[in-house]
PDB file of C-alpha atoms in Angstrom:
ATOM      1  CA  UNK A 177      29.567 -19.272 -55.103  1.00 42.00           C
ATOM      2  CA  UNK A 178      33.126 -19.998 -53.515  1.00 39.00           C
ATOM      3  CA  UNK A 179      31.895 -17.799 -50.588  1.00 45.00           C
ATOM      4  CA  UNK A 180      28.985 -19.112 -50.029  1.00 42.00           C
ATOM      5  CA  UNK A 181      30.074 -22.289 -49.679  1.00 38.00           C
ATOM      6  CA  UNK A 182      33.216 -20.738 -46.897  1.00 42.00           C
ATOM      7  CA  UNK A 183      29.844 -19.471 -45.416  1.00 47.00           C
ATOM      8  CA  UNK A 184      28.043 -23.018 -45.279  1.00 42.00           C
ATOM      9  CA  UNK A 185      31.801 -24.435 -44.141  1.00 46.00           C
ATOM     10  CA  UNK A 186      31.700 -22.159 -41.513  1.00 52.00           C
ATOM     11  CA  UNK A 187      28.255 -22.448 -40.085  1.00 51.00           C
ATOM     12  CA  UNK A 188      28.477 -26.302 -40.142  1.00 50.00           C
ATOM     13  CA  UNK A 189      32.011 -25.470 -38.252  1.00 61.00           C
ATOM     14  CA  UNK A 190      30.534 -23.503 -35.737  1.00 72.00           C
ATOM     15  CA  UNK A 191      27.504 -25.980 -35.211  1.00 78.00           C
ATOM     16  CA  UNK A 192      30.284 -28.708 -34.331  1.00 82.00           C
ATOM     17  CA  UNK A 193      32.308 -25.952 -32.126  1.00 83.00           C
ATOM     18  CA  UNK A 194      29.059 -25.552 -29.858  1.00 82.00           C
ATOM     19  CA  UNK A 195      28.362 -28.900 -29.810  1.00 87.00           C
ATOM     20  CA  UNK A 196      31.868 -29.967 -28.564  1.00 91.00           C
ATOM     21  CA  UNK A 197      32.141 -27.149 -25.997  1.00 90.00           C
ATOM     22  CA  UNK A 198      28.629 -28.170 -24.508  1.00 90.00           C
ATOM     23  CA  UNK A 199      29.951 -31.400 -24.167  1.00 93.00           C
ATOM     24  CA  UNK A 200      32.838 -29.725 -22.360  1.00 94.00           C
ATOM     25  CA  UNK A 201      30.838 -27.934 -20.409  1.00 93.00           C
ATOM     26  CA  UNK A 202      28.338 -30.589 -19.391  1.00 93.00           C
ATOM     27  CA  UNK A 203      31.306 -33.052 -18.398  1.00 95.00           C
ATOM     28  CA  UNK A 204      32.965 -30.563 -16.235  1.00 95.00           C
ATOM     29  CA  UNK A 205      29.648 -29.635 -15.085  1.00 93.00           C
ATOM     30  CA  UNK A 206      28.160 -33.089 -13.804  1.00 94.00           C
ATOM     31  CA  UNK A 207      31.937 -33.983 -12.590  1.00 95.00           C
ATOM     32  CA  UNK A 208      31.844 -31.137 -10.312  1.00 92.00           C
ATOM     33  CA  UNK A 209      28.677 -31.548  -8.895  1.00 92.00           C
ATOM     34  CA  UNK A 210      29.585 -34.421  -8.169  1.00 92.00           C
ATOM     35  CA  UNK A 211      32.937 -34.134  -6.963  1.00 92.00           C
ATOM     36  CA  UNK A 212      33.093 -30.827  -5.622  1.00 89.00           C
ATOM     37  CA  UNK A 213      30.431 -30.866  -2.830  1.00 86.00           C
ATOM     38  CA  UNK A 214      27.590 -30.089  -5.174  1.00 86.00           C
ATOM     39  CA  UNK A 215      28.582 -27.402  -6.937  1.00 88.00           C
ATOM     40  CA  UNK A 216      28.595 -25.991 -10.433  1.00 90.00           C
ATOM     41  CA  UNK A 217      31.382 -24.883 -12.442  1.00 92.00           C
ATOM     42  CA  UNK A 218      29.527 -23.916 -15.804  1.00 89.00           C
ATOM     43  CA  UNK A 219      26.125 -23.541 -14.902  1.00 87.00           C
ATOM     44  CA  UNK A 220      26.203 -19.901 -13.089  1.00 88.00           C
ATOM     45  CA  UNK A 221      22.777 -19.457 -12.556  1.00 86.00           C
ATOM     46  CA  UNK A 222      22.602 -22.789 -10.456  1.00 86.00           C
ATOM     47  CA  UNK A 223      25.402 -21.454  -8.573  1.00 86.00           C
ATOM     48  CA  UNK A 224      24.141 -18.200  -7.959  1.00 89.00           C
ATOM     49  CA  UNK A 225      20.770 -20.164  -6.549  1.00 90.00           C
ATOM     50  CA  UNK A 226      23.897 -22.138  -4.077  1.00 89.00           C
ATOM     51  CA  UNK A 227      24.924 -18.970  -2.978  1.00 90.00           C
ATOM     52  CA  UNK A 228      21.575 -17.260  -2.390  1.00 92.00           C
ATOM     53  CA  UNK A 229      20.325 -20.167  -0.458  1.00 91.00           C
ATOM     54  CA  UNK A 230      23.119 -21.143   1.884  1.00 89.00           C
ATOM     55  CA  UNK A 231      23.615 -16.793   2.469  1.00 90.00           C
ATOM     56  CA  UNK A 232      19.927 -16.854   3.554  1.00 91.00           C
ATOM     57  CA  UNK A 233      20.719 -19.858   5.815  1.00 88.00           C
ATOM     58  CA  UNK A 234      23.879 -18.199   7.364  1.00 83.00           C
ATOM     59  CA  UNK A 235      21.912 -15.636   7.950  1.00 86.00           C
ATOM     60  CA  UNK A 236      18.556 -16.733   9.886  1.00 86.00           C
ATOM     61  CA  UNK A 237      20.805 -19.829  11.276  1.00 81.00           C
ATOM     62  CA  UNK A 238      19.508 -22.380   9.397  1.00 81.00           C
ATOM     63  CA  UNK A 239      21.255 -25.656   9.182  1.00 80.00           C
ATOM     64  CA  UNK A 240      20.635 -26.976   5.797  1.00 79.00           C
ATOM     65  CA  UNK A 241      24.378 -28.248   4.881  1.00 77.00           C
ATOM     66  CA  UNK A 242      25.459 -25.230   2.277  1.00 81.00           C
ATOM     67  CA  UNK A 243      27.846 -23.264   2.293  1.00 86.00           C
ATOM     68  CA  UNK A 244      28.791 -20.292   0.268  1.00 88.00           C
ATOM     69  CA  UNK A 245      32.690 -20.775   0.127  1.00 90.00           C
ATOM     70  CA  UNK A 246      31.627 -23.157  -3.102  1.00 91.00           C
ATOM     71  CA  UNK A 247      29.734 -20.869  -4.717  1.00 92.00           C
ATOM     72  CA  UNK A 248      31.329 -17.471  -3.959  1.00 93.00           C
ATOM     73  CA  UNK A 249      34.637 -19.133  -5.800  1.00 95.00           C
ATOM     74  CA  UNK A 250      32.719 -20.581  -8.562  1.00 94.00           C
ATOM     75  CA  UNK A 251      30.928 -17.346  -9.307  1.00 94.00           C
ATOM     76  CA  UNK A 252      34.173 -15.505  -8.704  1.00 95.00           C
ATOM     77  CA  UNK A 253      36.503 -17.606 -11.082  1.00 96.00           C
ATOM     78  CA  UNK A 254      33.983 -17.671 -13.876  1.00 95.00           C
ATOM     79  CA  UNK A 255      33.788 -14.098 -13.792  1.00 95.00           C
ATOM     80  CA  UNK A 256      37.248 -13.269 -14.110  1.00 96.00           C
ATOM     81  CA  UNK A 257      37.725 -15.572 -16.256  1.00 95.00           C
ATOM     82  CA  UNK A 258      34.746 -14.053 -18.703  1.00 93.00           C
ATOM     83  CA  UNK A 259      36.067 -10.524 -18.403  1.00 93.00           C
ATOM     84  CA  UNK A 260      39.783 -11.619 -19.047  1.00 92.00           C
ATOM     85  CA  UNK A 261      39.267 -13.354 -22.151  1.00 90.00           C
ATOM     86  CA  UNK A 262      36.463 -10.549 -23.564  1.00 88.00           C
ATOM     87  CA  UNK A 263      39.189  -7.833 -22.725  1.00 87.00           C
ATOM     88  CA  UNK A 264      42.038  -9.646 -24.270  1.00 84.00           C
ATOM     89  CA  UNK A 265      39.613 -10.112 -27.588  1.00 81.00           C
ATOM     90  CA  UNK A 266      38.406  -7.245 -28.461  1.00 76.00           C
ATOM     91  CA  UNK A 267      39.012  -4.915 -31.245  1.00 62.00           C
ATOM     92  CA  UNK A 268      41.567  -8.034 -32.578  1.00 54.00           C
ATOM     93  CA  UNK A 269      43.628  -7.033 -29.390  1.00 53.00           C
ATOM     94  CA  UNK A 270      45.403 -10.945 -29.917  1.00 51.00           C
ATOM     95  CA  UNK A 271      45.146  -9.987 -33.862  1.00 50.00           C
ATOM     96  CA  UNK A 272      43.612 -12.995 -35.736  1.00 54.00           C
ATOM     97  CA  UNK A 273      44.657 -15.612 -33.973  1.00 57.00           C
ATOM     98  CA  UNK A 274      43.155 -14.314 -30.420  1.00 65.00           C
ATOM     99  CA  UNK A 275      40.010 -15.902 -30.579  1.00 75.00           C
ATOM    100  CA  UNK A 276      41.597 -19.892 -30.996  1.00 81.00           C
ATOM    101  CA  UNK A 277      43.937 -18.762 -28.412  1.00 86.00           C
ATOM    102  CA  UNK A 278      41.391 -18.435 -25.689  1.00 88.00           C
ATOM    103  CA  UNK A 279      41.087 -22.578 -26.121  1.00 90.00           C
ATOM    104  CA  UNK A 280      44.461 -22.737 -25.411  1.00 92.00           C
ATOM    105  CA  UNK A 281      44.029 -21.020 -22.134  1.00 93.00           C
ATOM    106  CA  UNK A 282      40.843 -23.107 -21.312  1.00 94.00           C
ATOM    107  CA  UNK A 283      43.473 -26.359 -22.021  1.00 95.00           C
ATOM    108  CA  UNK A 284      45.564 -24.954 -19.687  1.00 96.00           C
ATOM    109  CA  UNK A 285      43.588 -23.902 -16.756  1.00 96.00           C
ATOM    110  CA  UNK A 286      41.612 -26.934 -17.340  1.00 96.00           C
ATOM    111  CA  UNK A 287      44.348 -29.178 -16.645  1.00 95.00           C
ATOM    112  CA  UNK A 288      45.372 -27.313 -13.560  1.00 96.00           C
ATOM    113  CA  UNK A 289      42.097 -27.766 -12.302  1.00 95.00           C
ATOM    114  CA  UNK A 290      43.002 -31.096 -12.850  1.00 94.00           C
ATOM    115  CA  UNK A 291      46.017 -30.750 -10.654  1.00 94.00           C
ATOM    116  CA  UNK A 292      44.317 -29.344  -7.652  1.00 92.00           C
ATOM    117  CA  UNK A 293      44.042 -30.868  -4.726  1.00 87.00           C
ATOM    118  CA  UNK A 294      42.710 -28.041  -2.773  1.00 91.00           C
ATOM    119  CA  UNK A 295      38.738 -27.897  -3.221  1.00 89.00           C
ATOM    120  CA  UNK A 296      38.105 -23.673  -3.494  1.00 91.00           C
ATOM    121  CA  UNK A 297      41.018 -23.731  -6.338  1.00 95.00           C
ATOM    122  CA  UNK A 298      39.485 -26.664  -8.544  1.00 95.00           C
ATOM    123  CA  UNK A 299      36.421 -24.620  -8.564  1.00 95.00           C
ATOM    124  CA  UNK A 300      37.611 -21.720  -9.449  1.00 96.00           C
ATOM    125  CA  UNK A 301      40.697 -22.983 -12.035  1.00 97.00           C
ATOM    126  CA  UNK A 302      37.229 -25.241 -13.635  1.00 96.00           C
ATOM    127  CA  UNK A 303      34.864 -22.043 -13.364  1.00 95.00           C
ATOM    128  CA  UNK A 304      37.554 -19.616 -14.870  1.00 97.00           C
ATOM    129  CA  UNK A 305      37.883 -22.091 -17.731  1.00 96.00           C
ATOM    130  CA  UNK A 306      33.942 -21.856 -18.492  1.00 94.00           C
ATOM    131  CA  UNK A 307      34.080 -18.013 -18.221  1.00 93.00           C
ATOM    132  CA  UNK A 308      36.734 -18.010 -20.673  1.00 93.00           C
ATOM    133  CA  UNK A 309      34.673 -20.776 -23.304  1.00 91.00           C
ATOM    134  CA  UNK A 310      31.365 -18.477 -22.713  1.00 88.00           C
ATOM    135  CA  UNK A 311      33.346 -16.028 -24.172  1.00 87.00           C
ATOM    136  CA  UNK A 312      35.132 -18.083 -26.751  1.00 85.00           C
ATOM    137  CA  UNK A 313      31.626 -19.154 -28.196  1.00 82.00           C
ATOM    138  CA  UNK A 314      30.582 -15.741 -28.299  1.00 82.00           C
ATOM    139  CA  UNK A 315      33.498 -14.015 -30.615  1.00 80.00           C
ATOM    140  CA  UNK A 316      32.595 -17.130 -32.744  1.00 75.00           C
ATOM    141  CA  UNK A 317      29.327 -16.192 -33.725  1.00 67.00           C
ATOM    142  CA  UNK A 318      27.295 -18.670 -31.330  1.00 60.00           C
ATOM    143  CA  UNK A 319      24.019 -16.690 -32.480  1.00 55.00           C
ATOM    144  CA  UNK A 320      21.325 -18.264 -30.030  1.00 52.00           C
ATOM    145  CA  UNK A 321      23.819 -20.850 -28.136  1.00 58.00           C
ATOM    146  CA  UNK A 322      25.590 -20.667 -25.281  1.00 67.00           C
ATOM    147  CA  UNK A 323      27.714 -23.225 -24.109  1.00 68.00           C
ATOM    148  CA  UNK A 324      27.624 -23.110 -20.057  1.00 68.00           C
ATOM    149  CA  UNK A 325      24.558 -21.444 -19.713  1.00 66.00           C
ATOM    150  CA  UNK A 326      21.236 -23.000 -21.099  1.00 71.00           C
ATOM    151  CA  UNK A 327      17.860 -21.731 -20.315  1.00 71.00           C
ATOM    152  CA  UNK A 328      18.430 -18.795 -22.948  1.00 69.00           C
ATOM    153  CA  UNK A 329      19.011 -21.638 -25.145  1.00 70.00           C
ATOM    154  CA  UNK A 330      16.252 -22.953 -24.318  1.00 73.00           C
ATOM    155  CA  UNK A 331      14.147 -20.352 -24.472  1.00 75.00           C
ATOM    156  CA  UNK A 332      15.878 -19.459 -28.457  1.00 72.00           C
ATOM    157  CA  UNK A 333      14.847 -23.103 -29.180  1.00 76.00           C
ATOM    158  CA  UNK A 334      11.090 -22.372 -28.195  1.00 76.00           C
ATOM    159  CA  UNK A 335      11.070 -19.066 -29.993  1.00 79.00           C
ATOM    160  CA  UNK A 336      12.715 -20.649 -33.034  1.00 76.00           C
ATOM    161  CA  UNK A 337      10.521 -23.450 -33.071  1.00 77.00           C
ATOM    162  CA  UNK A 338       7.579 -21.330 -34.750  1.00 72.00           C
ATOM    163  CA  UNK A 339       9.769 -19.602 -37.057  1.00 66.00           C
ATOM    164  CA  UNK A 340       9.797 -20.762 -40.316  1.00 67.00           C
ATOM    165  CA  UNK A 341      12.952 -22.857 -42.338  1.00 67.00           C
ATOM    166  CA  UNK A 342      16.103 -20.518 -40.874  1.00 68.00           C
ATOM    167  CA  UNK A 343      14.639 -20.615 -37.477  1.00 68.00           C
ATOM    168  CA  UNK A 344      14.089 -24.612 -37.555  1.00 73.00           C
ATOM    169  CA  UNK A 345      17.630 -24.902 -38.182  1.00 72.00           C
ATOM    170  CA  UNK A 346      19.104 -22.718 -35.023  1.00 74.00           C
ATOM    171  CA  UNK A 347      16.203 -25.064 -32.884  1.00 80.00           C
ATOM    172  CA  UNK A 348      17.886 -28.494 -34.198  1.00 81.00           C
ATOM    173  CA  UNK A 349      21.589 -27.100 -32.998  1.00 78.00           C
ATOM    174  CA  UNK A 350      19.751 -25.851 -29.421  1.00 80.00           C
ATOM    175  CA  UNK A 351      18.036 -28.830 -29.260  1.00 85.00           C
ATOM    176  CA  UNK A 352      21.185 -30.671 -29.720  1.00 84.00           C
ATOM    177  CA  UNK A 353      23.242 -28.258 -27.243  1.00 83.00           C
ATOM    178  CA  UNK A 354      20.372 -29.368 -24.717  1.00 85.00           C
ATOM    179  CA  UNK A 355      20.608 -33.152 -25.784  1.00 88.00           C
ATOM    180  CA  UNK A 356      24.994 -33.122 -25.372  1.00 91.00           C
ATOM    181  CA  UNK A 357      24.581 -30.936 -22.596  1.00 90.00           C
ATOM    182  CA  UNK A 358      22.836 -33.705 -20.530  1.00 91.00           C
ATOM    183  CA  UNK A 359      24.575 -36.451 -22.071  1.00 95.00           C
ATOM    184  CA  UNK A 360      28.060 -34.857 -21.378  1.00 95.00           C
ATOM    185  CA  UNK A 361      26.824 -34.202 -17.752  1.00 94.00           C
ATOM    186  CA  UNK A 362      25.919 -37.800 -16.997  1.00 96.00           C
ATOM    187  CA  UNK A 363      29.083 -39.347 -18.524  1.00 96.00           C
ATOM    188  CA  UNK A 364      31.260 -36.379 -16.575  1.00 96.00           C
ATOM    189  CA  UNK A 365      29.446 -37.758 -13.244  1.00 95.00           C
ATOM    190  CA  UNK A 366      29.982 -41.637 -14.058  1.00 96.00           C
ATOM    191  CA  UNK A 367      33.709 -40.781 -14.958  1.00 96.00           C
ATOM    192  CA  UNK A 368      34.237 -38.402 -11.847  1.00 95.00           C
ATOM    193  CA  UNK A 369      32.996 -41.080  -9.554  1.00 95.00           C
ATOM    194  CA  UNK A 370      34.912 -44.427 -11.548  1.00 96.00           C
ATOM    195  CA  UNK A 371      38.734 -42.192 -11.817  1.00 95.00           C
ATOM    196  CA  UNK A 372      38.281 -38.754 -10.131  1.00 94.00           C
ATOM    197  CA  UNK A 373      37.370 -35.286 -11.372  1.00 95.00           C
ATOM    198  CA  UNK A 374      40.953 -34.803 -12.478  1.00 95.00           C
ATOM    199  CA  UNK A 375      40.274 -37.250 -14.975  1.00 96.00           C
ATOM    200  CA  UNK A 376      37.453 -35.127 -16.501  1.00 96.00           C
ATOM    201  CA  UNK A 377      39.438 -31.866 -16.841  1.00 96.00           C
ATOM    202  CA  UNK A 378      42.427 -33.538 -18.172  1.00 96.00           C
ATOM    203  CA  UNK A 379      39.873 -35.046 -20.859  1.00 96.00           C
ATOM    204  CA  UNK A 380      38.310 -32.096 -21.309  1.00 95.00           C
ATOM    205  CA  UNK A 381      41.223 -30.323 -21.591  1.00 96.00           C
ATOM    206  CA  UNK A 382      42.630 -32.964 -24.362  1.00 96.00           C
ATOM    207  CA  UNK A 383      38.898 -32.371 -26.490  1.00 94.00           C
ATOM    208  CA  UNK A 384      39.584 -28.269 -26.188  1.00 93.00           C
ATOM    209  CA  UNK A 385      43.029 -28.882 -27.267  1.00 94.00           C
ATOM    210  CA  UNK A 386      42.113 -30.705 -30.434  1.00 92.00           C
ATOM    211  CA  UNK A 387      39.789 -27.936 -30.691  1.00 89.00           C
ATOM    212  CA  UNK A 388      42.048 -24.980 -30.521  1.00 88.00           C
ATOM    213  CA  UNK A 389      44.636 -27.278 -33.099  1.00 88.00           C
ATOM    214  CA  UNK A 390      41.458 -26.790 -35.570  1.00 84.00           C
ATOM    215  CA  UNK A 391      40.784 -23.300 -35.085  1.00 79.00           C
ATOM    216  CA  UNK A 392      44.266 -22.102 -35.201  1.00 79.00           C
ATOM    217  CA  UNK A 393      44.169 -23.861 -38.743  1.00 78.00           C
ATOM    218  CA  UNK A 394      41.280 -22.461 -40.049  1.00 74.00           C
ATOM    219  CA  UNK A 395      42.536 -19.248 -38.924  1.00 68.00           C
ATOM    220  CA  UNK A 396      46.034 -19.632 -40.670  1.00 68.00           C
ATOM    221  CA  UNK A 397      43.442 -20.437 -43.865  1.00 68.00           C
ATOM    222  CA  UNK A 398      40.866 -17.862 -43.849  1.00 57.00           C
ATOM    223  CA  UNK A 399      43.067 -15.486 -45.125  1.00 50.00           C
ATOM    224  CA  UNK A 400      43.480 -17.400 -48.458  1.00 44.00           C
ATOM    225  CA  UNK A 401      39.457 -17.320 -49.007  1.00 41.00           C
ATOM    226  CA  UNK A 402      38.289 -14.777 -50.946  1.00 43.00           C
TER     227      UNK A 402
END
């Protein structure tokens, strides 16, 4: 009975956890669109549409305003970012505590991202912190969620829909992903353009900070259970 309720404590844990880092994600996200000549830090697949399209004007000589520089870093800092944090965490590498570390890291790259005032760094310091989150959510558990990239979620939320009780439950957390993902976006935007996209990584970075405080606890607790 005591582990099954350390079971519901930690699925209602990890609902929060994707919830939060969506709304990380979205606020960096929408800031950076905004703020960074259009382009995404989180949302990869966007990006890799940037890059494909201004390539292809480059290319036949088109003059549609893109250019790949944006995208080519974004793509380039998410990725290394992604690979770092999955090498560093597997097979308990970091021991226990590797997993809350990787929010440290996203606190601290965030805030330099902050920092810059070069554009092709902020997008890549922002990107590499979304690589390392995607990966973060996954060593969680995120079955069905991820946090910077969300037409799989929304394509788990359609599949889950006609499932029966278990598979209504993943659909309300995707649904909400989608719901703070666009939420998060809009206020990111509104605060990049009122302060300055330094102000949204440096909030960001505060949020995944409080985060990694939490996780680092009920790593330092887990133990104990059982």
């Amino acid at each position: 009975m005591i582990r099954s309720a350390a079971r519901a404590d930690r699925t209602f844990g990890h609902a929060w956890t994707a919830l939060v880092l969506t709304a990380i994600a979205g606020a960096v996200d929408g800031a950076g669109f905004l703020s960074l000549s259009q382009q995404f830090v989180a949302n990869q697949t966007g990006n890799a549409v940037l890059l494909a399209v201004a390539v292809s004007g480059e290319l036949t000589g088109r003059e549609d305003g893109l250019s790949p520089v944006g995208p080519l870093w974004s793509l380039l800092g998410f990725s290394l970012g992604a690979v770092l944090a999955s090498l560093a965490t597997r097979r308990h590498v970091l021991t226990s505590f590797g997993v809350p570390l990787l929010l440290v890291v996203e606190v601290v790259v965030l805030a330099l991202a902050g920092l810059s005032e070069r554009f092709e760094l902020s997008i890549a310091l922002a990107a590499f912190a979304m690589g390392v989150q995607s990966i973060h959510a996954a060593r969680i558990g995120l079955s069905g969620v991820s946090t910077t990239v969300l037409t799989g979620t929304l394509i788990a939320l359609f599949v889950n829909i006609s499932g029966g009780r278990r598979g209504l439950r993943s659909a309300r957390l995707q649904a909400g992903v989608w719901g703070v993902y666009l939420v998060a976006a809009g206020l990111g935007s509104a605060l990049a353009h009122a302060v300055s996209f330094g102000a949204v990584c440096w909030t960001a970075a505060a949020v995944a900070a409080a985060m990694a405080v939490a996780a680092f606890a009920e790593a330092h607790r887990e133990p104990s259970i059982g």
